[in-house]
PDB file of C-alpha atoms and ligand atoms in Angstrom:
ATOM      1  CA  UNK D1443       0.000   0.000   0.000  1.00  0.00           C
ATOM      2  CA  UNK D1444       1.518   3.310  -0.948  1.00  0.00           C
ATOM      3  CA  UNK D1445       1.783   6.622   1.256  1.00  0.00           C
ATOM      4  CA  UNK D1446       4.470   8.956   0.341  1.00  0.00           C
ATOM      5  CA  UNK D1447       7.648   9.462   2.464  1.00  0.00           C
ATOM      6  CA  UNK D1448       6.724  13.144   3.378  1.00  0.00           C
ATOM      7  CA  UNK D1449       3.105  12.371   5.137  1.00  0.00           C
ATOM      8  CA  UNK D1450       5.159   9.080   6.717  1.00  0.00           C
ATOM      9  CA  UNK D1451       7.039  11.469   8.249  1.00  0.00           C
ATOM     10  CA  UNK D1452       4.555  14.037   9.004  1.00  0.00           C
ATOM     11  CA  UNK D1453       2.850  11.153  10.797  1.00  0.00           C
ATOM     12  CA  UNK D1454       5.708   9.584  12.907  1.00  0.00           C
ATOM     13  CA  UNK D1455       6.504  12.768  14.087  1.00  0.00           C
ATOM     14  CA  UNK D1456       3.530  13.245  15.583  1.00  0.00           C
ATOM     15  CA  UNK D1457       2.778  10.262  16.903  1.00  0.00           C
ATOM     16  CA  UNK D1458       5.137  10.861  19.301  1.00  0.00           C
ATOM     17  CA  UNK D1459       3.475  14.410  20.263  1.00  0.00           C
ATOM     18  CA  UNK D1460      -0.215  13.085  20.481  1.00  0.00           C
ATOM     19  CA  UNK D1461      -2.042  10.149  21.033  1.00  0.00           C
ATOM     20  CA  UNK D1462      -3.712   8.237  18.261  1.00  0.00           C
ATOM     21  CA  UNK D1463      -7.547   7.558  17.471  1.00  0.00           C
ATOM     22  CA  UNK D1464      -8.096   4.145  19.949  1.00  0.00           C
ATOM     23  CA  UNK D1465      -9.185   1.509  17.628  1.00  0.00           C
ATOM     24  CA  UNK D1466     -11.364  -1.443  18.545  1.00  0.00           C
ATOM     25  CA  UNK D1467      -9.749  -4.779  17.937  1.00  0.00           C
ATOM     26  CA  UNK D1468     -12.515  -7.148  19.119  1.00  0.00           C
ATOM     27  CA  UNK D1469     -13.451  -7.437  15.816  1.00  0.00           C
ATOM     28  CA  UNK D1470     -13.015  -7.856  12.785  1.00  0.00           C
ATOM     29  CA  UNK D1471     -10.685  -5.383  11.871  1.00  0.00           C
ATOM     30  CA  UNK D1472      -9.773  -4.487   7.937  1.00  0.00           C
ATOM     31  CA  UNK D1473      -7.443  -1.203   9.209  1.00  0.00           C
ATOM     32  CA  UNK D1474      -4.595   0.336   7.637  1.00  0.00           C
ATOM     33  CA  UNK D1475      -1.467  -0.108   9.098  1.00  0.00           C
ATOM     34  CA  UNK D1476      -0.112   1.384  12.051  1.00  0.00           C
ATOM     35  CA  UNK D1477       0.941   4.730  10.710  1.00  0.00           C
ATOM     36  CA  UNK D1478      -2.048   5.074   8.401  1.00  0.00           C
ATOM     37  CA  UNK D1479      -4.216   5.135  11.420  1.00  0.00           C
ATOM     38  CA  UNK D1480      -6.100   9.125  11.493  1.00  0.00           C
ATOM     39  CA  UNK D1481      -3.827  11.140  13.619  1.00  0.00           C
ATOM     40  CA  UNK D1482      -5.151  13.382  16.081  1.00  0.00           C
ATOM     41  CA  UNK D1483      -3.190  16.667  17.143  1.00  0.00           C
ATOM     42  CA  UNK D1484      -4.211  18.593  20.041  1.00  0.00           C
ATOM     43  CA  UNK D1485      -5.315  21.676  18.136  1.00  0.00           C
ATOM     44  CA  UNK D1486      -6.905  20.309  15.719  1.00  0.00           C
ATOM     45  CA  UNK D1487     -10.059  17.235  15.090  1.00  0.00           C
ATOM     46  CA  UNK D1488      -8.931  17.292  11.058  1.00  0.00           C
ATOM     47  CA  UNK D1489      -7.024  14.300  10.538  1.00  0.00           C
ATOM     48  CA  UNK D1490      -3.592  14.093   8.748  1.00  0.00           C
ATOM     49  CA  UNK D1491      -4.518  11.047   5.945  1.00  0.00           C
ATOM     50  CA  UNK D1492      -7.703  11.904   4.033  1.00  0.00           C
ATOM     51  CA  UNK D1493      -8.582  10.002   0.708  1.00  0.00           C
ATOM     52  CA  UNK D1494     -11.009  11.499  -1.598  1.00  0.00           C
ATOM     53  CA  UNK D1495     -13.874   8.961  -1.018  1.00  0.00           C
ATOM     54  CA  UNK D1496     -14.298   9.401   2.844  1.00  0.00           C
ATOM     55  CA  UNK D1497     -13.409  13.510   2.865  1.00  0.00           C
ATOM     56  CA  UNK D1498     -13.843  13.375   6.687  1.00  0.00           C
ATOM     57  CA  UNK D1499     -13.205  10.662   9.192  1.00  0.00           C
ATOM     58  CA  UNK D1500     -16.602  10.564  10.914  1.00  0.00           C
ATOM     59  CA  UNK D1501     -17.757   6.887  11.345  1.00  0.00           C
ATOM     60  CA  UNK D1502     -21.340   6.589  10.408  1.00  0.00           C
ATOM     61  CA  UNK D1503     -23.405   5.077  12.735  1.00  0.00           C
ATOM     62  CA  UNK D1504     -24.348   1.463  12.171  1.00  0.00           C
ATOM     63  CA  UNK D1505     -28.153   3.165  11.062  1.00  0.00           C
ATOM     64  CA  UNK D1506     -26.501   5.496   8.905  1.00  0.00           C
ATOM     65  CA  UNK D1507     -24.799   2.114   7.415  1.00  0.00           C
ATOM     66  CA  UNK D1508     -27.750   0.482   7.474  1.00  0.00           C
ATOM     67  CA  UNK D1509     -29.140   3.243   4.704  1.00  0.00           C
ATOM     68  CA  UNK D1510     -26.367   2.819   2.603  1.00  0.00           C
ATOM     69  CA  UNK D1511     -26.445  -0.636   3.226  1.00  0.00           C
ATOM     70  CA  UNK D1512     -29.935  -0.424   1.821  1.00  0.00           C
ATOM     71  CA  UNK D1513     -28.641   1.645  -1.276  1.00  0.00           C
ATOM     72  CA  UNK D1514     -26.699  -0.919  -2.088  1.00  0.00           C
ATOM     73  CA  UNK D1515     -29.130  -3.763  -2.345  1.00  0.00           C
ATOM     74  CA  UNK D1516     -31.316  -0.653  -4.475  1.00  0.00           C
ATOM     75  CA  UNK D1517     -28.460  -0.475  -7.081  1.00  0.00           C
ATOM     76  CA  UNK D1518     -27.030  -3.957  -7.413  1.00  0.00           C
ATOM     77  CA  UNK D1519     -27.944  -6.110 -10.100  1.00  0.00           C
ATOM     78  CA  UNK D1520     -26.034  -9.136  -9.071  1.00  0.00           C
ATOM     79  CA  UNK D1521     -24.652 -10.910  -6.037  1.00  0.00           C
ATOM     80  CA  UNK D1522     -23.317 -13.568  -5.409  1.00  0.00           C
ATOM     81  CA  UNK D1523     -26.112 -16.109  -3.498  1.00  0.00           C
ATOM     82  CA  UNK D1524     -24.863 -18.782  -1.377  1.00  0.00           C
ATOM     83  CA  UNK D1525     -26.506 -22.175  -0.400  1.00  0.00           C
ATOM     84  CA  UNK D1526     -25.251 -25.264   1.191  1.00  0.00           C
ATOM     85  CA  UNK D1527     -25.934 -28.950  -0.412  1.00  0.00           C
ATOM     86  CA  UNK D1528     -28.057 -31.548   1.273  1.00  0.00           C
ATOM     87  CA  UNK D1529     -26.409 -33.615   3.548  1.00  0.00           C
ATOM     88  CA  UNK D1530     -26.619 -36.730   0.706  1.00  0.00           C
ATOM     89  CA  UNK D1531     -26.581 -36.248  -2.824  1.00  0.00           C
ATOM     90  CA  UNK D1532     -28.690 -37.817  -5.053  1.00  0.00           C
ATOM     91  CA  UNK D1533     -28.006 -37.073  -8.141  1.00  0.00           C
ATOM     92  CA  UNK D1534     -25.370 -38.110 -10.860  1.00  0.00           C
ATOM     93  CA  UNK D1535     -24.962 -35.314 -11.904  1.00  0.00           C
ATOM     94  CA  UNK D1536     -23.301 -33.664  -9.048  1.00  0.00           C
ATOM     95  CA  UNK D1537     -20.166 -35.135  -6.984  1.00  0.00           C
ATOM     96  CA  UNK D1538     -20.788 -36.583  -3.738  1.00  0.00           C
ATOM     97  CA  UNK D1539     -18.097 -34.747  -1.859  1.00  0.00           C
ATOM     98  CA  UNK D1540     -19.813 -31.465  -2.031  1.00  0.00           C
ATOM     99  CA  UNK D1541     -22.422 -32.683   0.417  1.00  0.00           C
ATOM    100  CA  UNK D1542     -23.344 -30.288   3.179  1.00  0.00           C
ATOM    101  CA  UNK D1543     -21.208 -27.451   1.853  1.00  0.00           C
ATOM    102  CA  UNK D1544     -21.134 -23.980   1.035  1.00  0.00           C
ATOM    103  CA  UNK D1545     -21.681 -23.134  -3.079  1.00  0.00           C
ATOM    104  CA  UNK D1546     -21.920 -19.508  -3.665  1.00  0.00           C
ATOM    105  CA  UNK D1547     -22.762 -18.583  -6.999  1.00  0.00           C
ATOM    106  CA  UNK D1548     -23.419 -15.168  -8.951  1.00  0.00           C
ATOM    107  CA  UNK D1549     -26.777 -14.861  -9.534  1.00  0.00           C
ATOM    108  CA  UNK D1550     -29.478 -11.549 -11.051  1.00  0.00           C
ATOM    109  CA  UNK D1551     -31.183 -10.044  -8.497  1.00  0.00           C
ATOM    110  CA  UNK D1552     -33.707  -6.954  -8.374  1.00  0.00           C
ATOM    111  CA  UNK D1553     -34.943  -4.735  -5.887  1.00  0.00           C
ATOM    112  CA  UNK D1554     -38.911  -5.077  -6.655  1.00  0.00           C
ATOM    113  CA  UNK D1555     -40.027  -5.523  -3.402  1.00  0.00           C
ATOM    114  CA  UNK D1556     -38.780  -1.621  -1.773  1.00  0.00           C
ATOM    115  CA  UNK D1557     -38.961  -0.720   0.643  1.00  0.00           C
ATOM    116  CA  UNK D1558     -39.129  -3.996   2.278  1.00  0.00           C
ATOM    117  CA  UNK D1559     -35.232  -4.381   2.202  1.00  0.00           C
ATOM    118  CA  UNK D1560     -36.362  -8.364   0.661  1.00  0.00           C
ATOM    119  CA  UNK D1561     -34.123  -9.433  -2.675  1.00  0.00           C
ATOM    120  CA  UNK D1562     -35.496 -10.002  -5.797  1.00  0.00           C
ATOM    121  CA  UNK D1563     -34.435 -13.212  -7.633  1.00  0.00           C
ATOM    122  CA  UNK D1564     -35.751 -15.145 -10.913  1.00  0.00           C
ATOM    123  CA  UNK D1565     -35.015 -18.721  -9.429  1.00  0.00           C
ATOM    124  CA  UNK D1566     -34.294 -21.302 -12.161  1.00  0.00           C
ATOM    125  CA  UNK D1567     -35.798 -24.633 -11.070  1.00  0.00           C
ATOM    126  CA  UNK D1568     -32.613 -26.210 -13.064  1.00  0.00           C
ATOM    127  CA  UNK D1569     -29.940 -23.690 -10.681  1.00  0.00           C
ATOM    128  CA  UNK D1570     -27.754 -25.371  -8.056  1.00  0.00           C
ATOM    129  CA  UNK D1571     -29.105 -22.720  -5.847  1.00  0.00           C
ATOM    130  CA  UNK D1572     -32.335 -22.941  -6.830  1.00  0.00           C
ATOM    131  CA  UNK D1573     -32.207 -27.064  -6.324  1.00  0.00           C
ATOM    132  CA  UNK D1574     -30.538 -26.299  -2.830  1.00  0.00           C
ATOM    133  CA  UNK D1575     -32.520 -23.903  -1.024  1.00  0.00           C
ATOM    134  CA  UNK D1576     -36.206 -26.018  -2.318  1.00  0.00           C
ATOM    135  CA  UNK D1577     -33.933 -28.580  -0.496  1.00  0.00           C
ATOM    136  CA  UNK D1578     -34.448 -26.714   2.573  1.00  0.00           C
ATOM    137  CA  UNK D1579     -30.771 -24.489   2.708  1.00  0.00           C
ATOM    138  CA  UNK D1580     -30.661 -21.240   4.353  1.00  0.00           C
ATOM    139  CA  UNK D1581     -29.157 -18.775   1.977  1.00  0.00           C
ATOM    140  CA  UNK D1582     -26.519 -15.733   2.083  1.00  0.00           C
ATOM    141  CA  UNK D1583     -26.694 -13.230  -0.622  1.00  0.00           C
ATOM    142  CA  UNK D1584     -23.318 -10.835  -0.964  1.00  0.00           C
ATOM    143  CA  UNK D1585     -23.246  -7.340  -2.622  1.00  0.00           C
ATOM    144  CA  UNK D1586     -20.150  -5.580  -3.118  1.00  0.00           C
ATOM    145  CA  UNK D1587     -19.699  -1.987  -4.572  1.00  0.00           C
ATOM    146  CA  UNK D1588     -16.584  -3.153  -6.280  1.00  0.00           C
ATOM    147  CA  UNK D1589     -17.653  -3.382  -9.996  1.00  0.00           C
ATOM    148  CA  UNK D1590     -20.341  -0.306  -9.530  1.00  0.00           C
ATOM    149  CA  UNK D1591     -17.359   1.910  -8.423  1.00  0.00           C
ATOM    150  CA  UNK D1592     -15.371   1.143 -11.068  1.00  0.00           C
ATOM    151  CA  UNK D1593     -18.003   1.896 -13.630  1.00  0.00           C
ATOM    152  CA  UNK D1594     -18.929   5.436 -12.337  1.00  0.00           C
ATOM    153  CA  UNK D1595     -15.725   6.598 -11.977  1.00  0.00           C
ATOM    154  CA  UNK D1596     -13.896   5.202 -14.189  1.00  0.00           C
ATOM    155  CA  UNK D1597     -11.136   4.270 -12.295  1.00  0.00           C
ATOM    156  CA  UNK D1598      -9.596   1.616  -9.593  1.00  0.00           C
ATOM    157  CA  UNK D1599     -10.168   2.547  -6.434  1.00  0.00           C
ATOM    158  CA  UNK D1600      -6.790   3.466  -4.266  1.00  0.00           C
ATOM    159  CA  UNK D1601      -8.450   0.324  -2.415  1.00  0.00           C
ATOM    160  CA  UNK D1602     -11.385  -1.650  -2.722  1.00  0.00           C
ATOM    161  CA  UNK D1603     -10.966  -3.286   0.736  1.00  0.00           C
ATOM    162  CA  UNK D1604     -12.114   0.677   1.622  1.00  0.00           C
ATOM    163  CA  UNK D1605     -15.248   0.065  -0.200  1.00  0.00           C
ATOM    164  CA  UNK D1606     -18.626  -0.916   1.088  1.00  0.00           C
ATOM    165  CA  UNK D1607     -19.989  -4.905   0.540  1.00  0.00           C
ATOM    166  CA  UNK D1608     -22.744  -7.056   2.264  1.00  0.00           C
ATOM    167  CA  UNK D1609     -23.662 -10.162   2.998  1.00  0.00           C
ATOM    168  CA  UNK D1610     -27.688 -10.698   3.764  1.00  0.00           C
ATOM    169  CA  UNK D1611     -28.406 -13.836   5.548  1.00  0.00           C
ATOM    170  CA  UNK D1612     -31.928 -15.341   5.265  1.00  0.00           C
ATOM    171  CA  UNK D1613     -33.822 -17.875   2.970  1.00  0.00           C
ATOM    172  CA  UNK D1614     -35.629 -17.443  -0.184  1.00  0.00           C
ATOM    173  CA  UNK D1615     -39.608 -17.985  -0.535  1.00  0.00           C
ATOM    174  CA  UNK D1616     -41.889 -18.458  -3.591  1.00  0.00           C
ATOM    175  CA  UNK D1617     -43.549 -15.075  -4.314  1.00  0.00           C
ATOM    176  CA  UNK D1618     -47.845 -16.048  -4.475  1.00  0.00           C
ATOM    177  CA  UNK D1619     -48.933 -14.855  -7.900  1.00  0.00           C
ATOM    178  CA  UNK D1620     -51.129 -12.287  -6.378  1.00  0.00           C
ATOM    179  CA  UNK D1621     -48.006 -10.835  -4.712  1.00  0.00           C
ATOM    180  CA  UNK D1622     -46.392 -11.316  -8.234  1.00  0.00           C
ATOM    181  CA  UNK D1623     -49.500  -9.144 -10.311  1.00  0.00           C
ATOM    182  CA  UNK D1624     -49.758  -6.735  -7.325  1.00  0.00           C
ATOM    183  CA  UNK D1625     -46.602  -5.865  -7.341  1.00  0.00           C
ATOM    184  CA  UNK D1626     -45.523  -5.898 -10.523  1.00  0.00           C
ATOM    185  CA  UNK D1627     -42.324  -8.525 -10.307  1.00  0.00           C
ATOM    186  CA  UNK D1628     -41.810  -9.347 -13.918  1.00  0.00           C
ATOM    187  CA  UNK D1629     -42.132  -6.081 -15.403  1.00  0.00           C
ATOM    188  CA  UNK D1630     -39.800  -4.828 -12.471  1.00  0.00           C
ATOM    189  CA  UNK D1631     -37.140  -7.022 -12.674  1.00  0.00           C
ATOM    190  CA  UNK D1632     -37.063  -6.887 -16.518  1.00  0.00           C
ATOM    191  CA  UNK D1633     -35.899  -3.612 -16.670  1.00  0.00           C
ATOM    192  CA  UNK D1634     -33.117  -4.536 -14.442  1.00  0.00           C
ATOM    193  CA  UNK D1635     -32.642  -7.645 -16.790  1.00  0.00           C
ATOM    194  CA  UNK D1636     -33.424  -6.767 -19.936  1.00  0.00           C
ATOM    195  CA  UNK D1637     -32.933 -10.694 -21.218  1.00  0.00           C
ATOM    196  CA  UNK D1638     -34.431 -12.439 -18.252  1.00  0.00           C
ATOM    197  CA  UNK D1639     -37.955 -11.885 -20.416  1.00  0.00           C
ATOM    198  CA  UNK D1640     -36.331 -15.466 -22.072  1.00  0.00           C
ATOM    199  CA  UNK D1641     -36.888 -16.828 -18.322  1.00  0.00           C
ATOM    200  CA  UNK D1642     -40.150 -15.552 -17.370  1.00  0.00           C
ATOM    201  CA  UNK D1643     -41.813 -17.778 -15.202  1.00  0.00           C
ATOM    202  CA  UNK D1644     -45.203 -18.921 -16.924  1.00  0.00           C
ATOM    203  CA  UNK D1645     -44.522 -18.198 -20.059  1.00  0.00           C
ATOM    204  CA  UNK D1646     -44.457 -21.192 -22.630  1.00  0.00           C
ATOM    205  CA  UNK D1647     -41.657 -19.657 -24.634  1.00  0.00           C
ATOM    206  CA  UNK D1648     -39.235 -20.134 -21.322  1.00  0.00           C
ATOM    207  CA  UNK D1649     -36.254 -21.433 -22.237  1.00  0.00           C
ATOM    208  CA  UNK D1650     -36.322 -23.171 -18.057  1.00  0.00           C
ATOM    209  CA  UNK D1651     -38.681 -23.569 -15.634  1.00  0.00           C
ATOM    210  CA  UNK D1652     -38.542 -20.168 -13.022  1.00  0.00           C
ATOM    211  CA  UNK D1653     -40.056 -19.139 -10.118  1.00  0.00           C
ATOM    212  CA  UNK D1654     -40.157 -15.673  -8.632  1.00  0.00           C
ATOM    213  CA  UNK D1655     -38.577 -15.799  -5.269  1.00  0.00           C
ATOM    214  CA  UNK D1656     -37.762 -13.467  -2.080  1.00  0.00           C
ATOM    215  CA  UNK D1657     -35.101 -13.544  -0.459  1.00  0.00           C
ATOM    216  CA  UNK D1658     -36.469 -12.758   2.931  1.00  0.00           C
ATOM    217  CA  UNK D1659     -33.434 -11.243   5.073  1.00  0.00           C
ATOM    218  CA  UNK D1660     -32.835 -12.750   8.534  1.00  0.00           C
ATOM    219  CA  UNK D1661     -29.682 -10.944   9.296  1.00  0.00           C
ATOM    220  CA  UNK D1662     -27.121  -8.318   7.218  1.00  0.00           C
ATOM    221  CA  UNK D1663     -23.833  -8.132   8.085  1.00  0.00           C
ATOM    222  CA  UNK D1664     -22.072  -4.879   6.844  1.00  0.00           C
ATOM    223  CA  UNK D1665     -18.511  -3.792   6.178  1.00  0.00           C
ATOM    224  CA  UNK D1666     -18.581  -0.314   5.257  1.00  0.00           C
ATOM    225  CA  UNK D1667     -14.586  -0.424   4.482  1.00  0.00           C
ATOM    226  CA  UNK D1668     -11.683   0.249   6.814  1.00  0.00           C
ATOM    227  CA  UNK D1669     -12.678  -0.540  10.353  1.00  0.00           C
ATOM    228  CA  UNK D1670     -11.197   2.784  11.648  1.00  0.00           C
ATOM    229  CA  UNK D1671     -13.542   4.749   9.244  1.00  0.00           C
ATOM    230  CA  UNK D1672     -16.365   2.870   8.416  1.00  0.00           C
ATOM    231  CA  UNK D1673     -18.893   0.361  10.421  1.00  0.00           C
ATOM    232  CA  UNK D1674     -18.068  -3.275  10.442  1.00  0.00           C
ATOM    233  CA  UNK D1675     -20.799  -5.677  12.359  1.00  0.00           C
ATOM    234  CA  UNK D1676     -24.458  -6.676  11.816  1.00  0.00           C
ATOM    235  CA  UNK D1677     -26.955  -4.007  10.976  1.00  0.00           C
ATOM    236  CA  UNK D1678     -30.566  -4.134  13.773  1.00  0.00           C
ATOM    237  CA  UNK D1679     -32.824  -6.790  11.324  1.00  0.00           C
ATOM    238  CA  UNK D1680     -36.038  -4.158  12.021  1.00  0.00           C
ATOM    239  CA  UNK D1681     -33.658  -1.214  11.215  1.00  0.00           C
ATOM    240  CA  UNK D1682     -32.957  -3.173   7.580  1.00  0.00           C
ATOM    241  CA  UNK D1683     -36.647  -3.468   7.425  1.00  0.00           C
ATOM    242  CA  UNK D1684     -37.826   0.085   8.535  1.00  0.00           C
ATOM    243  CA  UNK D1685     -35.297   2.325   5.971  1.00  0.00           C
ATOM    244  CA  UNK D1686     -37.494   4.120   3.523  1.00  0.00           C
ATOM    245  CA  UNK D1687     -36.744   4.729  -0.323  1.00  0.00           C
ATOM    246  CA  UNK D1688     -36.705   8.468   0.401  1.00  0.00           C
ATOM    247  CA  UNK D1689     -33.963   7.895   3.163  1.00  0.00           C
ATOM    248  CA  UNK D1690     -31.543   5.320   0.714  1.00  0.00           C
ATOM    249  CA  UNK D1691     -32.145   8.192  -1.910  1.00  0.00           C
ATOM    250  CA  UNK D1692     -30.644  10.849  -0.730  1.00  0.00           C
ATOM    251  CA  UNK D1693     -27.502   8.843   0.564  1.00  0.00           C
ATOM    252  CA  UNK D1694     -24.175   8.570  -1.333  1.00  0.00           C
ATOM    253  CA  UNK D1695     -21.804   5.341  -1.634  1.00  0.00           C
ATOM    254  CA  UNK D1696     -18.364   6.047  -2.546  1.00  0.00           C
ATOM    255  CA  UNK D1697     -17.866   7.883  -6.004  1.00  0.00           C
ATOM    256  CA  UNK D1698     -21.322   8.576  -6.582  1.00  0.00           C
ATOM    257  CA  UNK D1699     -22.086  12.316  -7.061  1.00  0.00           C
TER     258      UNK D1699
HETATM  259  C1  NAG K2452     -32.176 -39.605  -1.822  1.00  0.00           C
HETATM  260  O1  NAG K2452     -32.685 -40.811  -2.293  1.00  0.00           O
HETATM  261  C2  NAG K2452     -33.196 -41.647  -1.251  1.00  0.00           C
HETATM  262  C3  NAG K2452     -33.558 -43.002  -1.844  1.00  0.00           C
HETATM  263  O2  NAG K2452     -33.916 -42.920  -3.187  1.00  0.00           O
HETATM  264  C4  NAG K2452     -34.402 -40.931  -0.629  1.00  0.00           C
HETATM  265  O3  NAG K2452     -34.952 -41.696   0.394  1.00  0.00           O
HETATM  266  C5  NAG K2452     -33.940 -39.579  -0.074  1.00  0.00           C
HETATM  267  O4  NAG K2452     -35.047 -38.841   0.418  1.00  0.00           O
HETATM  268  C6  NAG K2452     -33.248 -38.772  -1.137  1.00  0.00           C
HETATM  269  N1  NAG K2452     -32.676 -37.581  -0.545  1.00  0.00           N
HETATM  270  C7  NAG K2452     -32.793 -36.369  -1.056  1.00  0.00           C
HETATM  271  C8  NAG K2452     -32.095 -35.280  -0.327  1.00  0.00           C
HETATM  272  O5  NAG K2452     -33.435 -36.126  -2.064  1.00  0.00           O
HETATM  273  C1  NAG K2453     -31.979 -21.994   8.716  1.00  0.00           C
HETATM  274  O1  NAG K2453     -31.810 -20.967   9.648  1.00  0.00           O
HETATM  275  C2  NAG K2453     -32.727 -21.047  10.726  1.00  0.00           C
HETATM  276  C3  NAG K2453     -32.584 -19.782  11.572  1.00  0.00           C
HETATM  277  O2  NAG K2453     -31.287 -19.499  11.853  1.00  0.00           O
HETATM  278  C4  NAG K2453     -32.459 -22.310  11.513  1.00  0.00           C
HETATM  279  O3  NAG K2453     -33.357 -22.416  12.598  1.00  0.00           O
HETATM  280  C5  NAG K2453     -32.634 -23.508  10.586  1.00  0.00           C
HETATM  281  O4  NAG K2453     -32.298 -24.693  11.254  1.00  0.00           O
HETATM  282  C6  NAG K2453     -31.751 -23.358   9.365  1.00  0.00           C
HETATM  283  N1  NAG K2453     -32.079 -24.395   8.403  1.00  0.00           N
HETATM  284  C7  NAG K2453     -31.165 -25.277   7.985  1.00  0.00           C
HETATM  285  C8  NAG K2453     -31.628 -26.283   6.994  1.00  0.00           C
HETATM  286  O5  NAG K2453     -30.003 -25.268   8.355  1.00  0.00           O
END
């Protein structure tokens, strides 16, 4: 990780003048190194190592997390859903070893059920996670803004370990096709997937069998980057639930203007 001589020096001088910021290390940490840690001095809050995405080193609070925590389920398109394999496999087709353990898989996913904070997912009755989670497997769905950063800003980011990602634990239910009509699933999630119309689920031109699902969210467990700057640890399951699309609206992730 680079950090020019100068500020190196800048910092290690006054480390021996002032104290630095504590830092928890309970938990799950993802800090910087030692002498990237913010430096307080004692006439001033502004800390010596800024980078352009987090202009100030206030740590949101874990509901201020949970809102751009719910941003990023708004704007992600894919994740990458998780499911564990039945504790004997059946099936030919798939190698015995991977019994009772952990596939995660990229998969399309949609926010058409907002503000409920519940994933969107066309679930292909032929899909390994599909096949898994019918099975009766609990589920994790991850988000990261990784890709999303890069494409707004057009360039890597001086550290994607600083950017926020997700992992929603839960399990996925079949939508009832009232719930589908009322709230308008297919039309919804085909203007976030502008080829999953080949997919539709009752339609006879499907190229495979689908079935409109929920991911209904137990848990969320956030890492909003660096653990000195940003909240690391489970978001409040009825704070999740309770963040409006007027509140994830007005929030920014990283990059976004
Ligand atoms: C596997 O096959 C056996 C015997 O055919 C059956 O009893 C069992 O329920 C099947 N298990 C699963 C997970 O489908
Ligand atoms: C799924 O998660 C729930 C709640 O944590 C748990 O009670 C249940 O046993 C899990 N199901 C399986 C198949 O592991």
């Amino acid at each position: 990780m680079y950090i020019s001589s100068s500020l190196l020096t800048a910092a290690l001088l006054l480390v021996s003048r002032v104290s630095c910021v504590p830092v928890d290390t309970s938990h799950e940490q993802l800090a910087l190194g030692q002498e990237h840690l913010p430096i307080e001095t004692e006439t001033s809050e502004a800390p010596l190592l800024v980078d352009d995405d987090y202009p100030s080193f206030t740590i949101p609070s874990r509901y201020e997390s949970t809102v751009l925590g719910r941003r990023l389920l708004a704007l992600s398109k894919t994740g990458v859903l998780t499911t564990v394999f039945p504790k004997s496999i059946n099936s030919s087709r798939v190698p015995e070893d991977v019994a009772h353990t952990p596939i995660g898989l990229p998969d399309y996913i949609a926010a058409c059920e907002e503000p409920t904070g519940n994933p969107t997912l066309l679930a292909l009755t032929v899909s390994t996670s599909t096949k898994n989670a019918l099975a009766g497997s609990n589920v994790s769905l991850a988000l990261s803004w990784w890709d999303e950063y890069v494409h707004i800003t057009h360039k890597q980011p001086w550290s994607a370990a600083n950017l926020p990602r997700l992992s929603m634990t839960g399990y996925l239910e079949e939508m009832t096709d009232e719930e589908i009509s009322n709230g308008g699933i297919a039309a919804c999630f085909t203007k976030v997937h502008e080829d999953s119309v080949m997919w539709l689920p009752g339609k006879k031109w499907a190229a495979h069998k689908g079935l409109w699902m929920r991911l209904v969210v137990r848990e969320v467990y956030w890492i909003g980057g660096f653990g000195d700057r940003a909240y690391i640890g489970w978001f409040d399951p009825e704070e999740w639930q309770s963040v409006k699309v007027d509140e994830w609206s007005e929030v920014r992730l990283p990059g976004e203007k």
